[in-house]
């Protein structure tokens, strides 16, 4: 069961694409009132359909006593959407000019103590804060992972104007939504998790491009091998066990020299038409005629069961909750 303690009473969601809608579902499940804004035609209808599809998964994980999809409403403007909000989550397209325009408006009209989190996956918080004049320090990166309503990790990154007390308040707010916040020690492009995923993605493209493996075979290597261990222990603790009783020190001494071998290409391969075709054809073969919606349902069903299992063991991994 997901535990929602001290959830914010009202959350404003600005931008309701896949990530924004994921935040809406998570906040509703935590028992919050959610006020959203998106200028795109049909945005409200798409959000309500999204909530309806995701709600059964949330019900399996556990809902707050006040959780109700009817607590979602749309406002006619961003300024009206943030009125009375304790937390503002911005999810507009990943373009700095758009982020600057929207965040400057939010900063100008939100109360000084309100945290404004940006779902950006790559822009640094100091760059986001540059357009804000009123209280730029409360504009931070709050980067989640898709599907936001199921995956609990959110990376919190403060910029040059962000005080430690602000990040602690942000941590508390996101914990109230049932998230497991990871407060990143210093800002860097791509934050932490995306840097790791991009490294794997880069090597996967090389393997496919060089004819070493198909997309299906690369995915199988993750699904049936490393991925199973990573879901509990992550990277470092997994390698700690590889050193036997002596742990990480022995592992590094024994296998350290191999790290100098040229296994990694470091740079991504050229995204040629041939590589694009190979990757697309491989993914279509793996999908086997199933629609994206069908694959999303299969993914969500799996994640619900996996989360129920991992929660039994997470108390042994408290180190994963700390700052990095």
PDB file of C-alpha atoms in Angstrom:
ATOM      1  CA  UNK A   1       0.000   0.000   0.000  1.00  0.00           C
ATOM      2  CA  UNK A   2       1.194   3.502  -0.808  1.00  0.00           C
ATOM      3  CA  UNK A   3       1.287   5.754   2.239  1.00  0.00           C
ATOM      4  CA  UNK A   4       0.393   9.404   1.702  1.00  0.00           C
ATOM      5  CA  UNK A   5       1.447  11.481   4.704  1.00  0.00           C
ATOM      6  CA  UNK A   6       1.187  15.261   4.752  1.00  0.00           C
ATOM      7  CA  UNK A   7       0.181  15.571   1.110  1.00  0.00           C
ATOM      8  CA  UNK A   8      -0.288  19.154  -0.092  1.00  0.00           C
ATOM      9  CA  UNK A   9      -3.928  20.191  -0.051  1.00  0.00           C
ATOM     10  CA  UNK A  10      -3.815  21.659  -3.550  1.00  0.00           C
ATOM     11  CA  UNK A  11      -1.416  21.002  -6.421  1.00  0.00           C
ATOM     12  CA  UNK A  12      -1.274  23.042  -9.633  1.00  0.00           C
ATOM     13  CA  UNK A  13      -0.188  21.257 -12.794  1.00  0.00           C
ATOM     14  CA  UNK A  14       0.878  23.453 -15.705  1.00  0.00           C
ATOM     15  CA  UNK A  15       1.143  21.518 -18.949  1.00  0.00           C
ATOM     16  CA  UNK A  16      -0.769  18.255 -19.305  1.00  0.00           C
ATOM     17  CA  UNK A  17       1.119  16.010 -21.675  1.00  0.00           C
ATOM     18  CA  UNK A  18       2.130  12.495 -20.642  1.00  0.00           C
ATOM     19  CA  UNK A  19       4.227  13.741 -17.703  1.00  0.00           C
ATOM     20  CA  UNK A  20       1.766  16.405 -16.592  1.00  0.00           C
ATOM     21  CA  UNK A  21      -1.095  13.930 -16.641  1.00  0.00           C
ATOM     22  CA  UNK A  22       1.035  11.498 -14.657  1.00  0.00           C
ATOM     23  CA  UNK A  23       1.476  14.147 -11.972  1.00  0.00           C
ATOM     24  CA  UNK A  24      -2.280  14.755 -11.980  1.00  0.00           C
ATOM     25  CA  UNK A  25      -2.994  11.079 -11.308  1.00  0.00           C
ATOM     26  CA  UNK A  26      -0.392  10.859  -8.545  1.00  0.00           C
ATOM     27  CA  UNK A  27      -1.651  13.992  -6.802  1.00  0.00           C
ATOM     28  CA  UNK A  28      -5.269  12.863  -7.035  1.00  0.00           C
ATOM     29  CA  UNK A  29      -4.337   9.460  -5.611  1.00  0.00           C
ATOM     30  CA  UNK A  30      -2.646  11.245  -2.697  1.00  0.00           C
ATOM     31  CA  UNK A  31      -5.956  12.948  -1.930  1.00  0.00           C
ATOM     32  CA  UNK A  32      -5.018  16.387  -3.251  1.00  0.00           C
ATOM     33  CA  UNK A  33      -7.193  18.849  -5.057  1.00  0.00           C
ATOM     34  CA  UNK A  34      -5.610  19.344  -8.487  1.00  0.00           C
ATOM     35  CA  UNK A  35      -6.019  22.431 -10.659  1.00  0.00           C
ATOM     36  CA  UNK A  36      -4.539  22.153 -14.137  1.00  0.00           C
ATOM     37  CA  UNK A  37      -3.925  24.410 -17.090  1.00  0.00           C
ATOM     38  CA  UNK A  38      -2.984  23.623 -20.663  1.00  0.00           C
ATOM     39  CA  UNK A  39      -3.861  25.878 -23.606  1.00  0.00           C
ATOM     40  CA  UNK A  40      -3.981  23.004 -26.108  1.00  0.00           C
ATOM     41  CA  UNK A  41      -7.450  22.255 -27.535  1.00  0.00           C
ATOM     42  CA  UNK A  42      -8.993  19.178 -25.942  1.00  0.00           C
ATOM     43  CA  UNK A  43      -6.459  19.074 -23.114  1.00  0.00           C
ATOM     44  CA  UNK A  44      -9.039  18.632 -20.361  1.00  0.00           C
ATOM     45  CA  UNK A  45     -10.785  15.740 -22.109  1.00  0.00           C
ATOM     46  CA  UNK A  46      -7.455  13.977 -22.686  1.00  0.00           C
ATOM     47  CA  UNK A  47      -6.474  14.440 -19.045  1.00  0.00           C
ATOM     48  CA  UNK A  48      -9.719  12.992 -17.756  1.00  0.00           C
ATOM     49  CA  UNK A  49      -9.375  10.012 -20.085  1.00  0.00           C
ATOM     50  CA  UNK A  50      -5.803   9.542 -18.855  1.00  0.00           C
ATOM     51  CA  UNK A  51      -6.924   9.590 -15.232  1.00  0.00           C
ATOM     52  CA  UNK A  52      -9.654   7.042 -15.948  1.00  0.00           C
ATOM     53  CA  UNK A  53      -7.163   4.654 -17.573  1.00  0.00           C
ATOM     54  CA  UNK A  54      -4.591   4.969 -14.789  1.00  0.00           C
ATOM     55  CA  UNK A  55      -6.957   4.914 -11.810  1.00  0.00           C
ATOM     56  CA  UNK A  56      -7.322   1.105 -11.561  1.00  0.00           C
ATOM     57  CA  UNK A  57      -3.557   0.787 -11.138  1.00  0.00           C
ATOM     58  CA  UNK A  58      -3.565   3.416  -8.405  1.00  0.00           C
ATOM     59  CA  UNK A  59      -6.448   1.670  -6.674  1.00  0.00           C
ATOM     60  CA  UNK A  60      -4.351  -1.516  -6.513  1.00  0.00           C
ATOM     61  CA  UNK A  61      -1.438   0.359  -4.964  1.00  0.00           C
ATOM     62  CA  UNK A  62      -3.641   2.150  -2.461  1.00  0.00           C
ATOM     63  CA  UNK A  63      -5.425   5.484  -2.396  1.00  0.00           C
ATOM     64  CA  UNK A  64      -5.624   8.228   0.196  1.00  0.00           C
ATOM     65  CA  UNK A  65      -8.939   8.538   1.992  1.00  0.00           C
ATOM     66  CA  UNK A  66      -9.772  11.717   0.069  1.00  0.00           C
ATOM     67  CA  UNK A  67      -8.586  10.420  -3.328  1.00  0.00           C
ATOM     68  CA  UNK A  68     -11.164  11.184  -5.993  1.00  0.00           C
ATOM     69  CA  UNK A  69     -10.779  11.842  -9.747  1.00  0.00           C
ATOM     70  CA  UNK A  70     -13.573  14.407  -9.384  1.00  0.00           C
ATOM     71  CA  UNK A  71     -11.130  16.629  -7.462  1.00  0.00           C
ATOM     72  CA  UNK A  72      -9.515  17.594 -10.750  1.00  0.00           C
ATOM     73  CA  UNK A  73     -10.543  20.846 -12.389  1.00  0.00           C
ATOM     74  CA  UNK A  74      -9.102  22.946 -15.185  1.00  0.00           C
ATOM     75  CA  UNK A  75      -8.509  26.681 -14.951  1.00  0.00           C
ATOM     76  CA  UNK A  76      -8.730  29.114 -17.865  1.00  0.00           C
ATOM     77  CA  UNK A  77      -5.190  30.420 -17.253  1.00  0.00           C
ATOM     78  CA  UNK A  78      -1.964  29.468 -15.516  1.00  0.00           C
ATOM     79  CA  UNK A  79      -2.362  32.367 -13.085  1.00  0.00           C
ATOM     80  CA  UNK A  80      -5.789  31.130 -12.013  1.00  0.00           C
ATOM     81  CA  UNK A  81      -4.559  27.548 -11.798  1.00  0.00           C
ATOM     82  CA  UNK A  82      -1.914  28.359  -9.185  1.00  0.00           C
ATOM     83  CA  UNK A  83      -4.203  30.272  -6.829  1.00  0.00           C
ATOM     84  CA  UNK A  84      -4.026  28.627  -3.405  1.00  0.00           C
ATOM     85  CA  UNK A  85      -1.644  25.884  -4.564  1.00  0.00           C
ATOM     86  CA  UNK A  86       0.965  24.575  -2.120  1.00  0.00           C
ATOM     87  CA  UNK A  87       2.980  22.998  -4.936  1.00  0.00           C
ATOM     88  CA  UNK A  88       3.229  23.980  -8.595  1.00  0.00           C
ATOM     89  CA  UNK A  89       4.451  21.430 -11.123  1.00  0.00           C
ATOM     90  CA  UNK A  90       5.466  22.772 -14.546  1.00  0.00           C
ATOM     91  CA  UNK A  91       5.571  20.357 -17.496  1.00  0.00           C
ATOM     92  CA  UNK A  92       5.750  22.485 -20.637  1.00  0.00           C
ATOM     93  CA  UNK A  93       7.859  21.434 -23.670  1.00  0.00           C
ATOM     94  CA  UNK A  94      11.607  21.002 -23.157  1.00  0.00           C
ATOM     95  CA  UNK A  95      12.596  24.338 -24.699  1.00  0.00           C
ATOM     96  CA  UNK A  96      14.320  26.929 -22.560  1.00  0.00           C
ATOM     97  CA  UNK A  97      12.504  29.871 -24.155  1.00  0.00           C
ATOM     98  CA  UNK A  98       9.121  28.319 -23.353  1.00  0.00           C
ATOM     99  CA  UNK A  99      10.250  27.313 -19.861  1.00  0.00           C
ATOM    100  CA  UNK A 100      11.474  30.863 -19.200  1.00  0.00           C
ATOM    101  CA  UNK A 101       8.228  32.463 -20.310  1.00  0.00           C
ATOM    102  CA  UNK A 102       6.030  30.130 -18.255  1.00  0.00           C
ATOM    103  CA  UNK A 103       8.220  30.033 -15.136  1.00  0.00           C
ATOM    104  CA  UNK A 104       8.589  33.830 -15.100  1.00  0.00           C
ATOM    105  CA  UNK A 105       4.801  34.132 -15.088  1.00  0.00           C
ATOM    106  CA  UNK A 106       4.403  31.523 -12.351  1.00  0.00           C
ATOM    107  CA  UNK A 107       7.109  33.126 -10.226  1.00  0.00           C
ATOM    108  CA  UNK A 108       5.554  36.578 -10.612  1.00  0.00           C
ATOM    109  CA  UNK A 109       2.137  35.471  -9.338  1.00  0.00           C
ATOM    110  CA  UNK A 110       2.726  32.596  -6.897  1.00  0.00           C
ATOM    111  CA  UNK A 111       3.163  33.240  -3.197  1.00  0.00           C
ATOM    112  CA  UNK A 112       6.822  33.436  -2.177  1.00  0.00           C
ATOM    113  CA  UNK A 113       6.804  30.208  -0.143  1.00  0.00           C
ATOM    114  CA  UNK A 114       5.291  28.043  -2.892  1.00  0.00           C
ATOM    115  CA  UNK A 115       7.685  25.546  -4.490  1.00  0.00           C
ATOM    116  CA  UNK A 116       7.698  25.531  -8.292  1.00  0.00           C
ATOM    117  CA  UNK A 117       9.019  22.245  -9.655  1.00  0.00           C
ATOM    118  CA  UNK A 118       9.982  21.772 -13.297  1.00  0.00           C
ATOM    119  CA  UNK A 119       9.760  18.319 -14.864  1.00  0.00           C
ATOM    120  CA  UNK A 120      12.736  19.035 -17.117  1.00  0.00           C
ATOM    121  CA  UNK A 121      14.949  16.056 -17.860  1.00  0.00           C
ATOM    122  CA  UNK A 122      18.021  17.990 -18.898  1.00  0.00           C
ATOM    123  CA  UNK A 123      17.929  21.729 -18.170  1.00  0.00           C
ATOM    124  CA  UNK A 124      19.808  22.877 -15.085  1.00  0.00           C
ATOM    125  CA  UNK A 125      17.849  24.755 -12.397  1.00  0.00           C
ATOM    126  CA  UNK A 126      20.044  27.858 -12.483  1.00  0.00           C
ATOM    127  CA  UNK A 127      19.131  28.214 -16.162  1.00  0.00           C
ATOM    128  CA  UNK A 128      15.455  27.942 -15.242  1.00  0.00           C
ATOM    129  CA  UNK A 129      15.799  30.510 -12.451  1.00  0.00           C
ATOM    130  CA  UNK A 130      17.443  33.084 -14.739  1.00  0.00           C
ATOM    131  CA  UNK A 131      14.088  34.378 -15.995  1.00  0.00           C
ATOM    132  CA  UNK A 132      12.491  34.632 -12.543  1.00  0.00           C
ATOM    133  CA  UNK A 133      12.652  37.910 -10.626  1.00  0.00           C
ATOM    134  CA  UNK A 134      10.436  37.549  -7.543  1.00  0.00           C
ATOM    135  CA  UNK A 135      11.695  34.444  -5.753  1.00  0.00           C
ATOM    136  CA  UNK A 136      13.918  32.513  -8.182  1.00  0.00           C
ATOM    137  CA  UNK A 137      15.278  30.141  -5.527  1.00  0.00           C
ATOM    138  CA  UNK A 138      11.960  28.314  -5.213  1.00  0.00           C
ATOM    139  CA  UNK A 139      12.130  27.283  -8.897  1.00  0.00           C
ATOM    140  CA  UNK A 140      13.808  23.873  -8.882  1.00  0.00           C
ATOM    141  CA  UNK A 141      14.093  20.785 -11.022  1.00  0.00           C
ATOM    142  CA  UNK A 142      11.604  18.108  -9.970  1.00  0.00           C
ATOM    143  CA  UNK A 143      12.260  15.433 -12.562  1.00  0.00           C
ATOM    144  CA  UNK A 144      10.035  12.328 -12.421  1.00  0.00           C
ATOM    145  CA  UNK A 145       9.980   9.153 -14.500  1.00  0.00           C
ATOM    146  CA  UNK A 146       7.291   7.780 -16.761  1.00  0.00           C
ATOM    147  CA  UNK A 147       4.790   6.583 -15.657  1.00  0.00           C
ATOM    148  CA  UNK A 148       4.863   9.276 -12.977  1.00  0.00           C
ATOM    149  CA  UNK A 149       1.847   7.843 -11.166  1.00  0.00           C
ATOM    150  CA  UNK A 150       3.645   4.533 -10.535  1.00  0.00           C
ATOM    151  CA  UNK A 151       7.406   5.164 -10.455  1.00  0.00           C
ATOM    152  CA  UNK A 152       8.290   6.870  -7.165  1.00  0.00           C
ATOM    153  CA  UNK A 153      11.637   8.480  -7.987  1.00  0.00           C
ATOM    154  CA  UNK A 154      11.755  12.253  -8.373  1.00  0.00           C
ATOM    155  CA  UNK A 155      15.094  14.043  -8.714  1.00  0.00           C
ATOM    156  CA  UNK A 156      15.138  17.378  -6.893  1.00  0.00           C
ATOM    157  CA  UNK A 157      17.851  19.788  -7.976  1.00  0.00           C
ATOM    158  CA  UNK A 158      18.294  23.297  -6.635  1.00  0.00           C
ATOM    159  CA  UNK A 159      19.991  26.143  -8.467  1.00  0.00           C
ATOM    160  CA  UNK A 160      22.324  28.899  -7.362  1.00  0.00           C
ATOM    161  CA  UNK A 161      19.474  30.754  -5.630  1.00  0.00           C
ATOM    162  CA  UNK A 162      17.985  27.721  -3.845  1.00  0.00           C
ATOM    163  CA  UNK A 163      18.400  27.516  -0.070  1.00  0.00           C
ATOM    164  CA  UNK A 164      18.764  24.113   1.644  1.00  0.00           C
ATOM    165  CA  UNK A 165      15.589  24.825   3.600  1.00  0.00           C
ATOM    166  CA  UNK A 166      13.692  25.199   0.322  1.00  0.00           C
ATOM    167  CA  UNK A 167      14.893  21.796  -0.883  1.00  0.00           C
ATOM    168  CA  UNK A 168      13.887  20.232   2.422  1.00  0.00           C
ATOM    169  CA  UNK A 169      10.414  21.703   2.050  1.00  0.00           C
ATOM    170  CA  UNK A 170      10.273  20.375  -1.501  1.00  0.00           C
ATOM    171  CA  UNK A 171      11.351  16.935  -0.297  1.00  0.00           C
ATOM    172  CA  UNK A 172       8.506  16.925   2.225  1.00  0.00           C
ATOM    173  CA  UNK A 173       5.931  17.987  -0.377  1.00  0.00           C
ATOM    174  CA  UNK A 174       6.909  15.281  -2.845  1.00  0.00           C
ATOM    175  CA  UNK A 175       7.063  12.662  -0.108  1.00  0.00           C
ATOM    176  CA  UNK A 176       3.480  13.673   0.624  1.00  0.00           C
ATOM    177  CA  UNK A 177       2.643  12.560  -2.917  1.00  0.00           C
ATOM    178  CA  UNK A 178       4.115   9.129  -2.217  1.00  0.00           C
ATOM    179  CA  UNK A 179       7.367   9.900  -4.055  1.00  0.00           C
ATOM    180  CA  UNK A 180      10.908   8.931  -3.047  1.00  0.00           C
ATOM    181  CA  UNK A 181      12.789  12.211  -3.598  1.00  0.00           C
ATOM    182  CA  UNK A 182      16.465  12.156  -4.472  1.00  0.00           C
ATOM    183  CA  UNK A 183      18.070  15.517  -3.677  1.00  0.00           C
ATOM    184  CA  UNK A 184      20.985  15.891  -6.104  1.00  0.00           C
ATOM    185  CA  UNK A 185      24.065  17.442  -4.502  1.00  0.00           C
ATOM    186  CA  UNK A 186      24.889  19.780  -7.390  1.00  0.00           C
ATOM    187  CA  UNK A 187      23.347  20.655 -10.710  1.00  0.00           C
ATOM    188  CA  UNK A 188      24.504  18.918 -13.852  1.00  0.00           C
ATOM    189  CA  UNK A 189      23.014  18.465 -17.305  1.00  0.00           C
ATOM    190  CA  UNK A 190      20.731  15.424 -17.327  1.00  0.00           C
ATOM    191  CA  UNK A 191      20.789  15.154 -13.512  1.00  0.00           C
ATOM    192  CA  UNK A 192      21.565  11.577 -12.347  1.00  0.00           C
ATOM    193  CA  UNK A 193      19.176   8.902 -13.580  1.00  0.00           C
ATOM    194  CA  UNK A 194      19.018  10.167 -17.163  1.00  0.00           C
ATOM    195  CA  UNK A 195      22.811  10.277 -17.312  1.00  0.00           C
ATOM    196  CA  UNK A 196      22.844   6.595 -16.409  1.00  0.00           C
ATOM    197  CA  UNK A 197      20.049   5.692 -18.806  1.00  0.00           C
ATOM    198  CA  UNK A 198      21.656   7.626 -21.657  1.00  0.00           C
ATOM    199  CA  UNK A 199      24.908   5.705 -21.165  1.00  0.00           C
ATOM    200  CA  UNK A 200      23.052   2.405 -21.518  1.00  0.00           C
ATOM    201  CA  UNK A 201      21.028   3.756 -24.454  1.00  0.00           C
ATOM    202  CA  UNK A 202      24.207   4.875 -26.218  1.00  0.00           C
ATOM    203  CA  UNK A 203      25.810   1.443 -25.881  1.00  0.00           C
ATOM    204  CA  UNK A 204      22.576  -0.266 -26.935  1.00  0.00           C
ATOM    205  CA  UNK A 205      22.536   1.766 -30.153  1.00  0.00           C
ATOM    206  CA  UNK A 206      26.151   0.799 -30.842  1.00  0.00           C
ATOM    207  CA  UNK A 207      25.358  -2.899 -30.365  1.00  0.00           C
ATOM    208  CA  UNK A 208      22.451  -2.695 -32.801  1.00  0.00           C
ATOM    209  CA  UNK A 209      24.338  -0.498 -35.258  1.00  0.00           C
ATOM    210  CA  UNK A 210      27.345  -2.851 -35.282  1.00  0.00           C
ATOM    211  CA  UNK A 211      25.195  -5.934 -35.801  1.00  0.00           C
ATOM    212  CA  UNK A 212      26.159  -7.422 -32.442  1.00  0.00           C
ATOM    213  CA  UNK A 213      22.561  -7.819 -31.259  1.00  0.00           C
ATOM    214  CA  UNK A 214      18.982  -6.972 -32.210  1.00  0.00           C
ATOM    215  CA  UNK A 215      16.798  -4.619 -30.198  1.00  0.00           C
ATOM    216  CA  UNK A 216      15.011  -7.652 -28.759  1.00  0.00           C
ATOM    217  CA  UNK A 217      18.282  -9.280 -27.701  1.00  0.00           C
ATOM    218  CA  UNK A 218      19.558  -6.090 -26.065  1.00  0.00           C
ATOM    219  CA  UNK A 219      16.301  -5.744 -24.127  1.00  0.00           C
ATOM    220  CA  UNK A 220      16.469  -9.403 -23.099  1.00  0.00           C
ATOM    221  CA  UNK A 221      19.965  -8.829 -21.701  1.00  0.00           C
ATOM    222  CA  UNK A 222      18.521  -6.152 -19.405  1.00  0.00           C
ATOM    223  CA  UNK A 223      15.193  -7.815 -18.559  1.00  0.00           C
ATOM    224  CA  UNK A 224      16.582 -11.246 -17.659  1.00  0.00           C
ATOM    225  CA  UNK A 225      19.940 -10.148 -16.308  1.00  0.00           C
ATOM    226  CA  UNK A 226      21.096  -6.851 -14.882  1.00  0.00           C
ATOM    227  CA  UNK A 227      17.639  -5.314 -14.651  1.00  0.00           C
ATOM    228  CA  UNK A 228      16.451  -7.857 -12.110  1.00  0.00           C
ATOM    229  CA  UNK A 229      19.313  -7.012  -9.768  1.00  0.00           C
ATOM    230  CA  UNK A 230      19.116  -3.279 -10.385  1.00  0.00           C
ATOM    231  CA  UNK A 231      15.489  -3.157  -9.282  1.00  0.00           C
ATOM    232  CA  UNK A 232      16.616  -3.936  -5.736  1.00  0.00           C
ATOM    233  CA  UNK A 233      20.276  -3.050  -5.375  1.00  0.00           C
ATOM    234  CA  UNK A 234      21.177  -0.580  -8.081  1.00  0.00           C
ATOM    235  CA  UNK A 235      24.643  -0.502  -9.627  1.00  0.00           C
ATOM    236  CA  UNK A 236      27.136  -0.098  -6.801  1.00  0.00           C
ATOM    237  CA  UNK A 237      25.671  -2.557  -4.314  1.00  0.00           C
ATOM    238  CA  UNK A 238      25.341  -5.137  -7.108  1.00  0.00           C
ATOM    239  CA  UNK A 239      29.079  -4.845  -7.813  1.00  0.00           C
ATOM    240  CA  UNK A 240      29.808  -4.893  -4.072  1.00  0.00           C
ATOM    241  CA  UNK A 241      28.432  -8.435  -4.031  1.00  0.00           C
ATOM    242  CA  UNK A 242      30.575  -9.341  -7.047  1.00  0.00           C
ATOM    243  CA  UNK A 243      33.651  -8.986  -4.837  1.00  0.00           C
ATOM    244  CA  UNK A 244      32.602 -11.844  -2.594  1.00  0.00           C
ATOM    245  CA  UNK A 245      33.202 -11.560   1.143  1.00  0.00           C
ATOM    246  CA  UNK A 246      35.729  -8.764   0.598  1.00  0.00           C
ATOM    247  CA  UNK A 247      33.110  -6.709  -1.230  1.00  0.00           C
ATOM    248  CA  UNK A 248      33.714  -3.694  -3.435  1.00  0.00           C
ATOM    249  CA  UNK A 249      37.422  -3.271  -2.642  1.00  0.00           C
ATOM    250  CA  UNK A 250      38.235  -6.756  -3.927  1.00  0.00           C
ATOM    251  CA  UNK A 251      35.980  -6.307  -6.945  1.00  0.00           C
ATOM    252  CA  UNK A 252      37.746  -3.096  -7.962  1.00  0.00           C
ATOM    253  CA  UNK A 253      41.207  -4.570  -7.500  1.00  0.00           C
ATOM    254  CA  UNK A 254      40.330  -7.733  -9.408  1.00  0.00           C
ATOM    255  CA  UNK A 255      38.271  -6.255 -12.239  1.00  0.00           C
ATOM    256  CA  UNK A 256      39.523  -2.660 -12.193  1.00  0.00           C
ATOM    257  CA  UNK A 257      42.113  -3.153 -14.951  1.00  0.00           C
ATOM    258  CA  UNK A 258      39.350  -4.353 -17.273  1.00  0.00           C
ATOM    259  CA  UNK A 259      37.655  -0.979 -16.919  1.00  0.00           C
ATOM    260  CA  UNK A 260      40.396   0.467 -19.101  1.00  0.00           C
ATOM    261  CA  UNK A 261      39.500  -1.775 -22.003  1.00  0.00           C
ATOM    262  CA  UNK A 262      37.768   0.071 -24.848  1.00  0.00           C
ATOM    263  CA  UNK A 263      34.328  -1.421 -24.257  1.00  0.00           C
ATOM    264  CA  UNK A 264      32.503   1.870 -24.510  1.00  0.00           C
ATOM    265  CA  UNK A 265      32.383   4.012 -27.624  1.00  0.00           C
ATOM    266  CA  UNK A 266      31.747   7.070 -25.413  1.00  0.00           C
ATOM    267  CA  UNK A 267      29.953   8.892 -28.220  1.00  0.00           C
ATOM    268  CA  UNK A 268      26.613   7.869 -29.680  1.00  0.00           C
ATOM    269  CA  UNK A 269      26.682   6.376 -33.173  1.00  0.00           C
ATOM    270  CA  UNK A 270      25.552   8.469 -36.106  1.00  0.00           C
ATOM    271  CA  UNK A 271      21.776   8.277 -36.318  1.00  0.00           C
ATOM    272  CA  UNK A 272      21.758   7.123 -39.931  1.00  0.00           C
ATOM    273  CA  UNK A 273      18.647   6.092 -41.849  1.00  0.00           C
ATOM    274  CA  UNK A 274      19.877   2.500 -41.712  1.00  0.00           C
ATOM    275  CA  UNK A 275      20.199   2.576 -37.909  1.00  0.00           C
ATOM    276  CA  UNK A 276      16.802   4.236 -37.531  1.00  0.00           C
ATOM    277  CA  UNK A 277      15.202   1.576 -39.721  1.00  0.00           C
ATOM    278  CA  UNK A 278      16.924  -1.217 -37.794  1.00  0.00           C
ATOM    279  CA  UNK A 279      15.773   0.130 -34.430  1.00  0.00           C
ATOM    280  CA  UNK A 280      12.208   0.847 -35.587  1.00  0.00           C
ATOM    281  CA  UNK A 281      11.823  -2.551 -37.245  1.00  0.00           C
ATOM    282  CA  UNK A 282      13.167  -4.253 -34.130  1.00  0.00           C
ATOM    283  CA  UNK A 283      10.745  -2.434 -31.848  1.00  0.00           C
ATOM    284  CA  UNK A 284       7.797  -3.154 -34.133  1.00  0.00           C
ATOM    285  CA  UNK A 285       8.760  -6.837 -34.109  1.00  0.00           C
ATOM    286  CA  UNK A 286       8.869  -6.790 -30.308  1.00  0.00           C
ATOM    287  CA  UNK A 287       5.505  -5.037 -30.093  1.00  0.00           C
ATOM    288  CA  UNK A 288       4.033  -7.875 -32.184  1.00  0.00           C
ATOM    289  CA  UNK A 289       1.068  -5.843 -33.350  1.00  0.00           C
ATOM    290  CA  UNK A 290       0.143  -4.576 -29.896  1.00  0.00           C
ATOM    291  CA  UNK A 291      -0.771  -0.897 -29.672  1.00  0.00           C
ATOM    292  CA  UNK A 292       1.068   1.543 -27.421  1.00  0.00           C
ATOM    293  CA  UNK A 293      -2.015   1.611 -25.172  1.00  0.00           C
ATOM    294  CA  UNK A 294      -1.910  -2.186 -24.840  1.00  0.00           C
ATOM    295  CA  UNK A 295       1.790  -2.103 -24.027  1.00  0.00           C
ATOM    296  CA  UNK A 296       1.212   0.646 -21.446  1.00  0.00           C
ATOM    297  CA  UNK A 297      -1.453  -1.459 -19.724  1.00  0.00           C
ATOM    298  CA  UNK A 298       0.914  -4.452 -19.644  1.00  0.00           C
ATOM    299  CA  UNK A 299       3.676  -2.230 -18.251  1.00  0.00           C
ATOM    300  CA  UNK A 300       1.434  -0.755 -15.559  1.00  0.00           C
ATOM    301  CA  UNK A 301       0.128  -4.167 -14.456  1.00  0.00           C
ATOM    302  CA  UNK A 302       3.706  -5.398 -14.159  1.00  0.00           C
ATOM    303  CA  UNK A 303       4.894  -2.328 -12.251  1.00  0.00           C
ATOM    304  CA  UNK A 304       2.043  -2.577  -9.745  1.00  0.00           C
ATOM    305  CA  UNK A 305       3.053  -6.149  -8.892  1.00  0.00           C
ATOM    306  CA  UNK A 306       6.774  -5.327  -8.922  1.00  0.00           C
ATOM    307  CA  UNK A 307       6.304  -2.355  -6.600  1.00  0.00           C
ATOM    308  CA  UNK A 308       4.388  -4.555  -4.172  1.00  0.00           C
ATOM    309  CA  UNK A 309       7.362  -6.942  -4.108  1.00  0.00           C
ATOM    310  CA  UNK A 310      10.121  -4.348  -3.871  1.00  0.00           C
ATOM    311  CA  UNK A 311       8.413  -2.576  -0.984  1.00  0.00           C
ATOM    312  CA  UNK A 312       9.008  -5.703   1.098  1.00  0.00           C
ATOM    313  CA  UNK A 313      12.761  -5.212   0.680  1.00  0.00           C
ATOM    314  CA  UNK A 314      13.186  -1.428   0.441  1.00  0.00           C
ATOM    315  CA  UNK A 315      13.774  -1.008   4.202  1.00  0.00           C
ATOM    316  CA  UNK A 316      17.089  -2.841   3.609  1.00  0.00           C
ATOM    317  CA  UNK A 317      18.046  -0.230   0.998  1.00  0.00           C
ATOM    318  CA  UNK A 318      17.740   2.931   3.066  1.00  0.00           C
ATOM    319  CA  UNK A 319      20.978   4.160   1.546  1.00  0.00           C
ATOM    320  CA  UNK A 320      19.163   4.656  -1.727  1.00  0.00           C
ATOM    321  CA  UNK A 321      16.971   7.323  -0.129  1.00  0.00           C
ATOM    322  CA  UNK A 322      19.715   9.723   0.846  1.00  0.00           C
ATOM    323  CA  UNK A 323      21.274  12.642  -0.891  1.00  0.00           C
ATOM    324  CA  UNK A 324      23.699  12.026  -3.727  1.00  0.00           C
TER     325      UNK A 324
END
